[in-house]
PDB file of C-alpha atoms in Angstrom:
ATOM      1  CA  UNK A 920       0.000   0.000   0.000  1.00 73.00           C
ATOM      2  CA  UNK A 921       3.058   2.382   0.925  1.00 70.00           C
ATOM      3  CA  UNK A 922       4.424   1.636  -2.371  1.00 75.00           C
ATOM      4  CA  UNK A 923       1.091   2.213  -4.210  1.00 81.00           C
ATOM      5  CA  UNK A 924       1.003   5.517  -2.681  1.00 77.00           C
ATOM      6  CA  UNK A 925       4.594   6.475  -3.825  1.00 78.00           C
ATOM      7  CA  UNK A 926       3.260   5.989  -7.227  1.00 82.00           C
ATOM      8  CA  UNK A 927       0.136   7.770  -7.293  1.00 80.00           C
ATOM      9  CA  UNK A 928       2.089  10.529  -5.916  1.00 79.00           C
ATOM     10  CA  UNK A 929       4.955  10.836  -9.076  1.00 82.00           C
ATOM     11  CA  UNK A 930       1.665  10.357 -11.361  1.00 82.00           C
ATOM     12  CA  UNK A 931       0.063  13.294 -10.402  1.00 80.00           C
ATOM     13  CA  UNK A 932       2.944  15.362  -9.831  1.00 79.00           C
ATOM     14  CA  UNK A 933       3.909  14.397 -12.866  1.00 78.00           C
ATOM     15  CA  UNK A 934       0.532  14.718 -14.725  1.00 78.00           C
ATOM     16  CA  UNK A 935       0.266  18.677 -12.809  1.00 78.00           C
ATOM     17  CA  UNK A 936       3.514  19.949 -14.141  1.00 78.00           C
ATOM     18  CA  UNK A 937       2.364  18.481 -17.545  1.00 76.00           C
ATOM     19  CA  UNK A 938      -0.748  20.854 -16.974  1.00 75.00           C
ATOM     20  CA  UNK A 939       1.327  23.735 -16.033  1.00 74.00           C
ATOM     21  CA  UNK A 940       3.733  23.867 -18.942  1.00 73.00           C
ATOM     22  CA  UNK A 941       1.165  22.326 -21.535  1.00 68.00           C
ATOM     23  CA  UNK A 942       2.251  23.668 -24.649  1.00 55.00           C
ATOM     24  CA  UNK A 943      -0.769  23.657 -26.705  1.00 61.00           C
ATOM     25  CA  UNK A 944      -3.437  26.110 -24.969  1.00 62.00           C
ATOM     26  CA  UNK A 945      -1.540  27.410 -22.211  1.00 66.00           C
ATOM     27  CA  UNK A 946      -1.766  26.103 -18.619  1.00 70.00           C
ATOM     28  CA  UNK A 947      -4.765  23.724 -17.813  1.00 72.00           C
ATOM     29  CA  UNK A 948      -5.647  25.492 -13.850  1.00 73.00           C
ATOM     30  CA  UNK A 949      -8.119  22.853 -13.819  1.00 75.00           C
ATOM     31  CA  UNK A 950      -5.768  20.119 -14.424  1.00 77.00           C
ATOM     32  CA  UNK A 951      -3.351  21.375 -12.007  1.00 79.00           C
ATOM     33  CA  UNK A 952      -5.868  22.163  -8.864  1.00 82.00           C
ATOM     34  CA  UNK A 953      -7.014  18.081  -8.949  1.00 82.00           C
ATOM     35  CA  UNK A 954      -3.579  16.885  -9.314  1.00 81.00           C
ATOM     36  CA  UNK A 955      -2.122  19.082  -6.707  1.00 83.00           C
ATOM     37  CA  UNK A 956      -4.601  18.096  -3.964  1.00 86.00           C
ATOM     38  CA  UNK A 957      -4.747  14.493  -4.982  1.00 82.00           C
ATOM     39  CA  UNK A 958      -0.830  14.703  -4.473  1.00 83.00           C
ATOM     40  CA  UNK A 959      -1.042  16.737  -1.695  1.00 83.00           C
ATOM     41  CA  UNK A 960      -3.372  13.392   0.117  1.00 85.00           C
ATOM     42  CA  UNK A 961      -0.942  10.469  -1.523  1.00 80.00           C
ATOM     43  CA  UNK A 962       1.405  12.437  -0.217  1.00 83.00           C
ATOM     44  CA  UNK A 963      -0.241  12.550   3.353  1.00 82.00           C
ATOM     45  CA  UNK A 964      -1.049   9.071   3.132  1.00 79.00           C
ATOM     46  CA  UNK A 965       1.782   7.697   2.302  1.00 78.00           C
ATOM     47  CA  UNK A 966       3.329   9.806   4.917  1.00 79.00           C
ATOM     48  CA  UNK A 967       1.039   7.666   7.723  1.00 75.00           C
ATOM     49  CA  UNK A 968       1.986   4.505   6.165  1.00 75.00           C
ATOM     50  CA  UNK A 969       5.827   4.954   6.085  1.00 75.00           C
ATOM     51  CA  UNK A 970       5.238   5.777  10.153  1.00 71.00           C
ATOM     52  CA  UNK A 971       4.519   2.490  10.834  1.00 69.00           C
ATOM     53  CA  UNK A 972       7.570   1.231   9.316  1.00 74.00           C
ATOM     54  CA  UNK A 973       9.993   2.577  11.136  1.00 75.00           C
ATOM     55  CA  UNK A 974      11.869   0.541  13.709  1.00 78.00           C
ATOM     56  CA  UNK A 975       9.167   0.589  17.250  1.00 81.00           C
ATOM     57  CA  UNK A 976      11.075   0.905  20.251  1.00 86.00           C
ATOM     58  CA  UNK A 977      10.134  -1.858  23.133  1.00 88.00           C
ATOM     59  CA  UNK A 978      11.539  -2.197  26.304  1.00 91.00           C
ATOM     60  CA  UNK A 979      13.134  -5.637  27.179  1.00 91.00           C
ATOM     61  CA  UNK A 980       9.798  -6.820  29.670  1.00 92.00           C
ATOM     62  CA  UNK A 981       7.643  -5.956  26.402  1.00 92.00           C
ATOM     63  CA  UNK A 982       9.970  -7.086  23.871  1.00 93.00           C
ATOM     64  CA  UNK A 983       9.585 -10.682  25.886  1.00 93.00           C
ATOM     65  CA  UNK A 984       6.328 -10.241  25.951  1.00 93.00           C
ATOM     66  CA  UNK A 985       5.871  -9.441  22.252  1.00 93.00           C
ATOM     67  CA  UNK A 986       7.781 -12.309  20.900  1.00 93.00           C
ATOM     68  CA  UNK A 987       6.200 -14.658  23.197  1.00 93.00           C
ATOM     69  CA  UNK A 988       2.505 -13.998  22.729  1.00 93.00           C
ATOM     70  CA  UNK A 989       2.127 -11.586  19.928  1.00 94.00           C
ATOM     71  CA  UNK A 990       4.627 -11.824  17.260  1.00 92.00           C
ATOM     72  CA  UNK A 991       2.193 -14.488  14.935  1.00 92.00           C
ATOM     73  CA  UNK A 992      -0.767 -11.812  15.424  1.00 93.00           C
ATOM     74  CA  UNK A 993      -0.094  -8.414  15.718  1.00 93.00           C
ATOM     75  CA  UNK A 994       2.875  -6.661  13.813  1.00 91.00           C
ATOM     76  CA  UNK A 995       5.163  -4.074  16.702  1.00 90.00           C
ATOM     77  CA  UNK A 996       3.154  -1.066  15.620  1.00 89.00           C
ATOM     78  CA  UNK A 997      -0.265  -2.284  16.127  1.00 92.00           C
ATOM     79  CA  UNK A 998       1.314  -4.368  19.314  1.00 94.00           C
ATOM     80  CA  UNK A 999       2.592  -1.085  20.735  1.00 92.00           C
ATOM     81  CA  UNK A1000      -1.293   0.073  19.710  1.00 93.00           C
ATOM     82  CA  UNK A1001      -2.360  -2.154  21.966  1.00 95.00           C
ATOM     83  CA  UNK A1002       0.593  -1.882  24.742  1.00 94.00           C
ATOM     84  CA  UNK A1003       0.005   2.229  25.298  1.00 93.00           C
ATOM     85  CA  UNK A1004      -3.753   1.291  26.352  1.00 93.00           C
ATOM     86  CA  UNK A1005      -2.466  -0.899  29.301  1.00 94.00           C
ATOM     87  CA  UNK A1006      -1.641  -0.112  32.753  1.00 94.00           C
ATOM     88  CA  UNK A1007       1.508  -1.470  34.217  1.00 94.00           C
ATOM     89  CA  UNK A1008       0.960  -2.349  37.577  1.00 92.00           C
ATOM     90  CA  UNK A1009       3.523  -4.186  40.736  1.00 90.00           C
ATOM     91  CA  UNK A1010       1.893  -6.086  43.279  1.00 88.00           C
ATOM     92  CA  UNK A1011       3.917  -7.266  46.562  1.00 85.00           C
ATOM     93  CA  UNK A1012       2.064  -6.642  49.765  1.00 84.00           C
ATOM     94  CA  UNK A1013       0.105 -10.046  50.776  1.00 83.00           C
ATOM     95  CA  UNK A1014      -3.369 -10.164  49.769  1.00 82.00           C
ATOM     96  CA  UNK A1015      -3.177  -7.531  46.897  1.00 86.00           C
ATOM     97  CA  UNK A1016      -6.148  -7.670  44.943  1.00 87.00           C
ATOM     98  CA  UNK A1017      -5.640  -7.728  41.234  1.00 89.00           C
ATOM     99  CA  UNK A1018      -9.348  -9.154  40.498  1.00 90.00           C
ATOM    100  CA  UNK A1019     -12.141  -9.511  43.387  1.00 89.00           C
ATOM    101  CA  UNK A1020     -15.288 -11.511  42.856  1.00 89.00           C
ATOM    102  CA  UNK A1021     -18.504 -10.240  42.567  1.00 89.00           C
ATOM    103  CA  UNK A1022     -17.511  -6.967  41.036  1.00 89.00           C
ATOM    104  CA  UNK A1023     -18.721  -5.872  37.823  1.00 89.00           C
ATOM    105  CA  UNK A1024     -16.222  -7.088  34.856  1.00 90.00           C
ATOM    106  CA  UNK A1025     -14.026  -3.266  33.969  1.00 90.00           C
ATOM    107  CA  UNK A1026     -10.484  -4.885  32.992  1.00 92.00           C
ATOM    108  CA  UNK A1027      -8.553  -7.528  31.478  1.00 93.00           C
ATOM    109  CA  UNK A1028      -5.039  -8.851  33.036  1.00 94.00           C
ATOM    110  CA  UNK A1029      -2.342 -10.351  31.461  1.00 93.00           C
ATOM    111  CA  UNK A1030       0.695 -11.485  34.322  1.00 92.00           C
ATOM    112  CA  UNK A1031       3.788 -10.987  32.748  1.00 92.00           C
ATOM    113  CA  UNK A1032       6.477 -12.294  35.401  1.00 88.00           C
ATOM    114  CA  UNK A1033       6.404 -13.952  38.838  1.00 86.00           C
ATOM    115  CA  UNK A1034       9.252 -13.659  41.009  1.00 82.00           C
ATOM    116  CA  UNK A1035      10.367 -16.359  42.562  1.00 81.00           C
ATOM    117  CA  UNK A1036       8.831 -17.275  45.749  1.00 78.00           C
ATOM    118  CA  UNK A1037       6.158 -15.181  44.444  1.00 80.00           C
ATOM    119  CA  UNK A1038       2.380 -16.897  44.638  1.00 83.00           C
ATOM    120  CA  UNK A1039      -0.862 -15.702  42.982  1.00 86.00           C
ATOM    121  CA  UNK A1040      -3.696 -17.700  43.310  1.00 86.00           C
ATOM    122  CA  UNK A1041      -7.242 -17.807  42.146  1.00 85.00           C
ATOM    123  CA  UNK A1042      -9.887 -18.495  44.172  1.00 85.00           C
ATOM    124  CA  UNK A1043     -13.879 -18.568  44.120  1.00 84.00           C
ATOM    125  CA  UNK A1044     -15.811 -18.636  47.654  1.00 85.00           C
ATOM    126  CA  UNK A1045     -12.891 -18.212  49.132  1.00 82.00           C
ATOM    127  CA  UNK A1046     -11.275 -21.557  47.908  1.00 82.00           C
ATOM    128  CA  UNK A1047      -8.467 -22.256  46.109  1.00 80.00           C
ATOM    129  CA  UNK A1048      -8.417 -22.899  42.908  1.00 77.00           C
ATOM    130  CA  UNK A1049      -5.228 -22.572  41.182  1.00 79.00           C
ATOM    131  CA  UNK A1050      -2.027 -20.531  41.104  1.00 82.00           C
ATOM    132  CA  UNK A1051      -1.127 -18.127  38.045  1.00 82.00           C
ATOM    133  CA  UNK A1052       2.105 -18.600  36.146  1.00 84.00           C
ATOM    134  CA  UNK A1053       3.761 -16.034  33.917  1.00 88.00           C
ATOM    135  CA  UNK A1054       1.885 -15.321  30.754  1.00 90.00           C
ATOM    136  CA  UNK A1055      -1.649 -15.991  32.170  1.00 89.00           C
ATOM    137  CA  UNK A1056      -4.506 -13.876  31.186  1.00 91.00           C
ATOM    138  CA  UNK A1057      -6.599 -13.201  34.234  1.00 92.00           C
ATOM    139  CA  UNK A1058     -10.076 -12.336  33.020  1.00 91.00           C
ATOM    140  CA  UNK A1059     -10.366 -14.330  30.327  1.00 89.00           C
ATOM    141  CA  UNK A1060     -13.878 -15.966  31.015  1.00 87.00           C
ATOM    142  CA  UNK A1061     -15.716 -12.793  31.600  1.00 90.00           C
ATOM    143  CA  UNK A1062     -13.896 -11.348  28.612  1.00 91.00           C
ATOM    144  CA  UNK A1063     -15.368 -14.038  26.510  1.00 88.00           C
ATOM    145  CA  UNK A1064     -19.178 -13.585  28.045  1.00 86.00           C
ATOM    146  CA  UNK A1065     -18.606 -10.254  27.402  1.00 85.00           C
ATOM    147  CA  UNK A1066     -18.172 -10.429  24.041  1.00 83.00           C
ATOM    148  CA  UNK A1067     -21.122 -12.579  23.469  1.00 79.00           C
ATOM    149  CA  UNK A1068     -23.055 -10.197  25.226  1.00 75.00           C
ATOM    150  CA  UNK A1069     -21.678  -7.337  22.944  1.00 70.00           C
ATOM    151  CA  UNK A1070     -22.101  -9.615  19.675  1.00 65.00           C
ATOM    152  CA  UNK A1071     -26.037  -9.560  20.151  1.00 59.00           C
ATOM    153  CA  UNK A1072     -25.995  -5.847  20.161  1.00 55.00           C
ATOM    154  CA  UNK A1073     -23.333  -4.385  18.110  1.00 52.00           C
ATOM    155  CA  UNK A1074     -24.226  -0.678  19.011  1.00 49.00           C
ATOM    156  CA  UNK A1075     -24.456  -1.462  23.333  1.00 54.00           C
ATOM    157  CA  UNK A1076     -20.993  -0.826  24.795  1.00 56.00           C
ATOM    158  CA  UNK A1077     -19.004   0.104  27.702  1.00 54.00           C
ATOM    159  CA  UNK A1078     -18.998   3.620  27.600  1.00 51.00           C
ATOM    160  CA  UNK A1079     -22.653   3.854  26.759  1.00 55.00           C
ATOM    161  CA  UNK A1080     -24.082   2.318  30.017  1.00 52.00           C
ATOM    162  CA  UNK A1081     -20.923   1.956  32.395  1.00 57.00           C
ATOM    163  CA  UNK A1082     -21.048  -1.809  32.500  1.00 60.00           C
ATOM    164  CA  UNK A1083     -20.344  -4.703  30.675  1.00 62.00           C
ATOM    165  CA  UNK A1084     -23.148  -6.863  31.672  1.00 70.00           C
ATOM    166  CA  UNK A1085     -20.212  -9.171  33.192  1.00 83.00           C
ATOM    167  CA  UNK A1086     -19.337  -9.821  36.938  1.00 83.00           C
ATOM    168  CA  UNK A1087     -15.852 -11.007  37.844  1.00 84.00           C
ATOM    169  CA  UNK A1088     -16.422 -15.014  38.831  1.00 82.00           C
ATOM    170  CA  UNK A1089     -12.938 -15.315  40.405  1.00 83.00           C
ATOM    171  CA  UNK A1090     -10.868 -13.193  42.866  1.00 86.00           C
ATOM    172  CA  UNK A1091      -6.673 -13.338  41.921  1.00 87.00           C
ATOM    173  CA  UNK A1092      -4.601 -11.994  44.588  1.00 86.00           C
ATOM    174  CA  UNK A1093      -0.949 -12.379  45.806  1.00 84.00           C
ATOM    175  CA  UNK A1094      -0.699 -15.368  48.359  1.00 81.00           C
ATOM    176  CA  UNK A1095       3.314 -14.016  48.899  1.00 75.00           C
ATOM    177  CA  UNK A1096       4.770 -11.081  50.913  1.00 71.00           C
ATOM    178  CA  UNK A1097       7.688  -8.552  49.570  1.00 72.00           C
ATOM    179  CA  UNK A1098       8.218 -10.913  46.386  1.00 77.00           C
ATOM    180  CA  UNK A1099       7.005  -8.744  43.061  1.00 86.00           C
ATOM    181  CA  UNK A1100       4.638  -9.493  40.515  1.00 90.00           C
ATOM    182  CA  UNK A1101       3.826  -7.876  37.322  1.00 92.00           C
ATOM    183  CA  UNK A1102       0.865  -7.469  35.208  1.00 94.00           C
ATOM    184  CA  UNK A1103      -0.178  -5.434  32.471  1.00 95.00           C
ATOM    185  CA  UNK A1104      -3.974  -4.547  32.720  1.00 95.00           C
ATOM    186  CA  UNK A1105      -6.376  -3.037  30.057  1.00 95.00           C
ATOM    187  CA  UNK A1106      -9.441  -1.281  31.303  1.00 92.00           C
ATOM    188  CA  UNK A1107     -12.363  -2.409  29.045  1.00 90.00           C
ATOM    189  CA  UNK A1108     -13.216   1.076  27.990  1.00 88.00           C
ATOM    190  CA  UNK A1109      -9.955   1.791  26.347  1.00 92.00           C
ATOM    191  CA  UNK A1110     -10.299  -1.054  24.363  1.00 93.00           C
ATOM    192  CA  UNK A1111     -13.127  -0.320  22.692  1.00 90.00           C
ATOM    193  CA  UNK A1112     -11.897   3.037  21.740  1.00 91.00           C
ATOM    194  CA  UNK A1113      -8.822   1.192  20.461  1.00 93.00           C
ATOM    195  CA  UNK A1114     -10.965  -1.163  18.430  1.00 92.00           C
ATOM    196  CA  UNK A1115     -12.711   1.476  16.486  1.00 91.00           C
ATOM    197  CA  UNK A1116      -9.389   2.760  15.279  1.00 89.00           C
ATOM    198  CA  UNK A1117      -9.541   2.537  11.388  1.00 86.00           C
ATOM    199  CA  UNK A1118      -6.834   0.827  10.056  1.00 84.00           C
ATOM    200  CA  UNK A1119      -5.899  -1.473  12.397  1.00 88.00           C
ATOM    201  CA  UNK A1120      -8.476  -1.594  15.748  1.00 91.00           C
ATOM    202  CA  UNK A1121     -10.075  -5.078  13.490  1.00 93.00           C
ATOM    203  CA  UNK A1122      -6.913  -6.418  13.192  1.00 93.00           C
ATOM    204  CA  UNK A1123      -5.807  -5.596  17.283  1.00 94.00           C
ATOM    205  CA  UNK A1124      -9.518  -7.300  18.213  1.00 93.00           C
ATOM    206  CA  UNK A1125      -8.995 -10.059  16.238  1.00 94.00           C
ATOM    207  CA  UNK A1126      -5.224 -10.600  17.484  1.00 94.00           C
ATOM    208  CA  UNK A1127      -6.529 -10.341  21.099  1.00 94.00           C
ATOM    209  CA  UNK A1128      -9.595 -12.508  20.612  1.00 92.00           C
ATOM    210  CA  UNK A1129      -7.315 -14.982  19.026  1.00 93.00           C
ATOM    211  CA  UNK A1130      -5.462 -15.183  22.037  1.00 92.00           C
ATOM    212  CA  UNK A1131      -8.124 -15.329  24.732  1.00 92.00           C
ATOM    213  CA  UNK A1132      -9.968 -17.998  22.626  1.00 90.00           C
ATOM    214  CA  UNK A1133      -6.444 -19.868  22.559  1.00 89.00           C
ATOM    215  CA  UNK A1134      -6.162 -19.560  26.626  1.00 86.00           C
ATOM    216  CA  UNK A1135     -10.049 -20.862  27.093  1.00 86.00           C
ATOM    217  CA  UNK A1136      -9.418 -23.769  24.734  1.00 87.00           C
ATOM    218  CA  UNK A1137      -6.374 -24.599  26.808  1.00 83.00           C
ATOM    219  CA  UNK A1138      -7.975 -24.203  29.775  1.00 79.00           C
ATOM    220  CA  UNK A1139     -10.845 -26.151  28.980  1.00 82.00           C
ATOM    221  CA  UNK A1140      -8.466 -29.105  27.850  1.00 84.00           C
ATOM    222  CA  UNK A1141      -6.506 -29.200  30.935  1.00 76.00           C
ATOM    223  CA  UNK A1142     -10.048 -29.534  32.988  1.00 74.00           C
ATOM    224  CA  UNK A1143     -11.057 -32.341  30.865  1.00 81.00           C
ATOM    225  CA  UNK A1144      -7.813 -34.240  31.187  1.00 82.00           C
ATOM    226  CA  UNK A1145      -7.969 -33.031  34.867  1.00 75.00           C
ATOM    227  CA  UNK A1146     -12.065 -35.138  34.492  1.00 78.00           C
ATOM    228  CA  UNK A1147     -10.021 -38.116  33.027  1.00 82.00           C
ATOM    229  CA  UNK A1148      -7.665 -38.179  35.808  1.00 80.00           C
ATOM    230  CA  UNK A1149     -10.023 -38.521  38.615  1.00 78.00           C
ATOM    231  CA  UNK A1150     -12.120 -41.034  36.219  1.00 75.00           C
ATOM    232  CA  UNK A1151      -9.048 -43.535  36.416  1.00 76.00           C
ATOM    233  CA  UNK A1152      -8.902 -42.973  39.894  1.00 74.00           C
ATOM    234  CA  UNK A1153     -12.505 -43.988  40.437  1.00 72.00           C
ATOM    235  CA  UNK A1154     -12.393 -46.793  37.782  1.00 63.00           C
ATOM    236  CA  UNK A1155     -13.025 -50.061  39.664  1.00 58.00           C
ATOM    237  CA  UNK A1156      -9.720 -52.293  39.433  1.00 49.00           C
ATOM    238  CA  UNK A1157     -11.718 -54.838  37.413  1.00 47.00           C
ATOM    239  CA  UNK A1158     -14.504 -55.624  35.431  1.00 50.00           C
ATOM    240  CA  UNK A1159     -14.776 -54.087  31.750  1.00 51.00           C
ATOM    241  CA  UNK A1160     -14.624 -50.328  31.057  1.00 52.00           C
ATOM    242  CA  UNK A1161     -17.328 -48.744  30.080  1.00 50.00           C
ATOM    243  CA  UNK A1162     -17.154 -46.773  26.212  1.00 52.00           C
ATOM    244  CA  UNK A1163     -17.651 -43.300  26.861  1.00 51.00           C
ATOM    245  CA  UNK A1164     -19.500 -40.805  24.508  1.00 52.00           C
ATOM    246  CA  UNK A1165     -17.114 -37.984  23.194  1.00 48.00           C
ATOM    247  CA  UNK A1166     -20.289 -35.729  23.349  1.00 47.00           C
ATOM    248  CA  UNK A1167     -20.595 -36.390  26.949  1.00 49.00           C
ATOM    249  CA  UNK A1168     -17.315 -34.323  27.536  1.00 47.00           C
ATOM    250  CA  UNK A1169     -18.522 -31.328  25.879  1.00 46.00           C
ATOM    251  CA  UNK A1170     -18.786 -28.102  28.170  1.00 45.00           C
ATOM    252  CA  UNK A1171     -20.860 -25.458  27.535  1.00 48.00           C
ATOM    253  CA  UNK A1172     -19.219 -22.369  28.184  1.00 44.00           C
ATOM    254  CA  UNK A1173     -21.907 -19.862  27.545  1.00 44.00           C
ATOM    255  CA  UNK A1174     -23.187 -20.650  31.288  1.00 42.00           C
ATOM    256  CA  UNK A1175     -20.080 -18.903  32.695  1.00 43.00           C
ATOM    257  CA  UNK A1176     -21.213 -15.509  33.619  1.00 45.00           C
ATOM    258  CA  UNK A1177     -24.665 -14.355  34.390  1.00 43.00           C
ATOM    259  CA  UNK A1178     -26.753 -11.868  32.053  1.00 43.00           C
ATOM    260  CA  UNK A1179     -27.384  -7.759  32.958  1.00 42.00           C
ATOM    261  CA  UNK A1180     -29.452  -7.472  36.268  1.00 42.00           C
ATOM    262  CA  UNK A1181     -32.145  -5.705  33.388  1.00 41.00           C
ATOM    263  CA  UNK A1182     -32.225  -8.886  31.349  1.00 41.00           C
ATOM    264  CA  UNK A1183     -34.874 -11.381  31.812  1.00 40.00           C
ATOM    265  CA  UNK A1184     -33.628 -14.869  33.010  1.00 39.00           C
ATOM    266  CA  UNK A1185     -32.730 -17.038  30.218  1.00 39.00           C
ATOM    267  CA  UNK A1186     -34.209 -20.411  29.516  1.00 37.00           C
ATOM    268  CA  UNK A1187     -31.786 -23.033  31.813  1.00 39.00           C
ATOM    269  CA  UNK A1188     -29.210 -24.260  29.986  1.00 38.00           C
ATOM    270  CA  UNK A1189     -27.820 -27.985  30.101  1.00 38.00           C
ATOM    271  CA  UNK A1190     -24.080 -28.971  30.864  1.00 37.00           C
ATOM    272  CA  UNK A1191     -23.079 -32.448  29.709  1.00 37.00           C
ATOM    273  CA  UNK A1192     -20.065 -33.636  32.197  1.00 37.00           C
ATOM    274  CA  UNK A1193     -19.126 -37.163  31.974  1.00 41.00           C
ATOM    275  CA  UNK A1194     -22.297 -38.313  30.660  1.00 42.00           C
ATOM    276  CA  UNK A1195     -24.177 -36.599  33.791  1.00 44.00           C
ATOM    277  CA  UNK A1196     -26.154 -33.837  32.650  1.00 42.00           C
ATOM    278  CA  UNK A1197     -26.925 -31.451  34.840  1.00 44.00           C
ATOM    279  CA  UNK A1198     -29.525 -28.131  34.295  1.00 43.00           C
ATOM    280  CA  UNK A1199     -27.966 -24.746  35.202  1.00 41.00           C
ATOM    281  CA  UNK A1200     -30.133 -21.584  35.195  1.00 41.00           C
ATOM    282  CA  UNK A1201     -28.502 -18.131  33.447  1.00 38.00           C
ATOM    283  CA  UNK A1202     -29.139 -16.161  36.481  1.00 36.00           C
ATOM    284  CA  UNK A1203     -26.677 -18.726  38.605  1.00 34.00           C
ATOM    285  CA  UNK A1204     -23.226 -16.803  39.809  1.00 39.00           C
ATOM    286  CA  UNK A1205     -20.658 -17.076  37.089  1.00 41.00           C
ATOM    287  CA  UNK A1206     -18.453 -19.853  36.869  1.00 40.00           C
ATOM    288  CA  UNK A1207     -14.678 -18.845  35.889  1.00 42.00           C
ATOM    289  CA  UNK A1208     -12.337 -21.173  33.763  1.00 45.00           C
ATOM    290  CA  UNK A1209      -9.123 -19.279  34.875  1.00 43.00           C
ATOM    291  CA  UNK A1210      -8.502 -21.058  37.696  1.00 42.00           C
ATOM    292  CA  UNK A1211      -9.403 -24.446  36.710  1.00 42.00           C
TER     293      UNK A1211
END
């Protein structure tokens, strides 16, 4: 496109100063007005486009970060996009809060180092759930819900009625004392602003959405080998094994958040686990997959 713009420019520059020294018929005004402001935009355009290719400047913590998670998805401009939305915040009293439970969805986490001895744990209830390692999105779930919930509307978003229609379904805090941990955090509201950006806020949503889907998907796998673990654990020591239906396994993921407080409840939805199925109702508390 840069190149195509280089072009267009040296045509009508070209093309004007054949207007202005025209031989036959004197100089063409007409000609030379449209060329010189359809110059003067190629010109302004291409202008934008060579920004983006010069070198980006990262700092070694996103530079890691970048060719770890983002490199396939995002090129550095539209990563550094994306990077000058978040907040970077340090966590290393006991007990710091980086999500709490109950509280209306506003921003999505990403941990990007734990020092050692350092311990961050989800929890739901109050109970344990899991500990977070580097690179974990913390959110993720209630990211997901909430872009269901914005997919049926297309025109309802943050910044037009405050919320997101999503309540946090896990708490994350540090279990550790005076041992650091870092996380980069995106408010909700900034990202939709940077989404609407026009030449690359599809490209930045897609990227991202890529890699939340990728971190569900994982998640979900590791419960359901976490399901075949205890299933070998129950399994008598003899008799024949019972063949299991794949479709039993399946999960259904849309019961992990509840709907707006204005919504009307939704019809109850059925979870297949292990060939139990079980009926959950919309309105339940939401049910997180980052700790599991």
């Amino acid at each position: 496109m840069f190149y195509l713009r280089v072009v267009l420019c040296l045509g009508s520059l070209f093309y004007m100063l054949f207007n202005v020294f025209e031989v036959y018929g004197g100089i063409a005004l007409d000609g030379v007005i449209f060329n010189a402001i359809f110059t003067s935009i190629n010109l302004a355009m291409a202008a934008l486009l060579a920004r983006e290719k010069l070198p980006v400047k990262l700092n070694p913590e996103q530079e890691e970060l970048y060719s770890s998670l983002f490199q396939s998805l995002l090129t550095r401009f539209q990563y550094k996009l994306l990077m000058k939305q978040a907040r970077r915040r340090t966590v290393k009293k006991k007990n710091s809060t980086i999500m709490h439970e109950g509280n209306p969805f506003t921003h999505l986490s990403l941990v990007v180092s734990v020092s050692p001895g350092s311990k961050v744990v989800i929890s739901k209830d109050k109970v344990v759930l899991n500990d977070v390692s580097k690179h974990a999105w913390i959110g993720m779930a209630e990211y997901v819900c909430y872009l269901n919930y914005t997919s049926r509307d297309d025109t309802r978003t943050y910044s037009d009625i405050g919320y997101t229609g999503v309540d946090n379904g896990i708490s994350a805090s540090l279990a550790s004392n005076d041992t650091p941990v870092v996380y980069y955090t995106w408010a909700v509201q900034d990202l939709e602003v940077l989404f609407r950006h026009k030449a690359h806020g599809m490209t930045i949503r897609n990227g991202l959405n890529s890699l939340i889907l990728h971190g569900v998907s994982g998640t979900i796998r590791h419960l359901d080998e976490k399901f075949v673990e205890t299933y070998k654990l129950l399994e008598p020591a003899t008799g024949p094994r019972m063949e299991e239906d794949p479709a039993d396994q399946l999960i259904d993921i849309t019961v992990l958040t509840k709907p707006l407080s204005s919504r009307s409840a939704a019809s109850p939805s059925m979870v297949s686990i292990n060939g139990e199925h079980q009926q959950h109702n919309s309105m339940l508390e939401p049910l997180s997959l980052n700790g599991l």
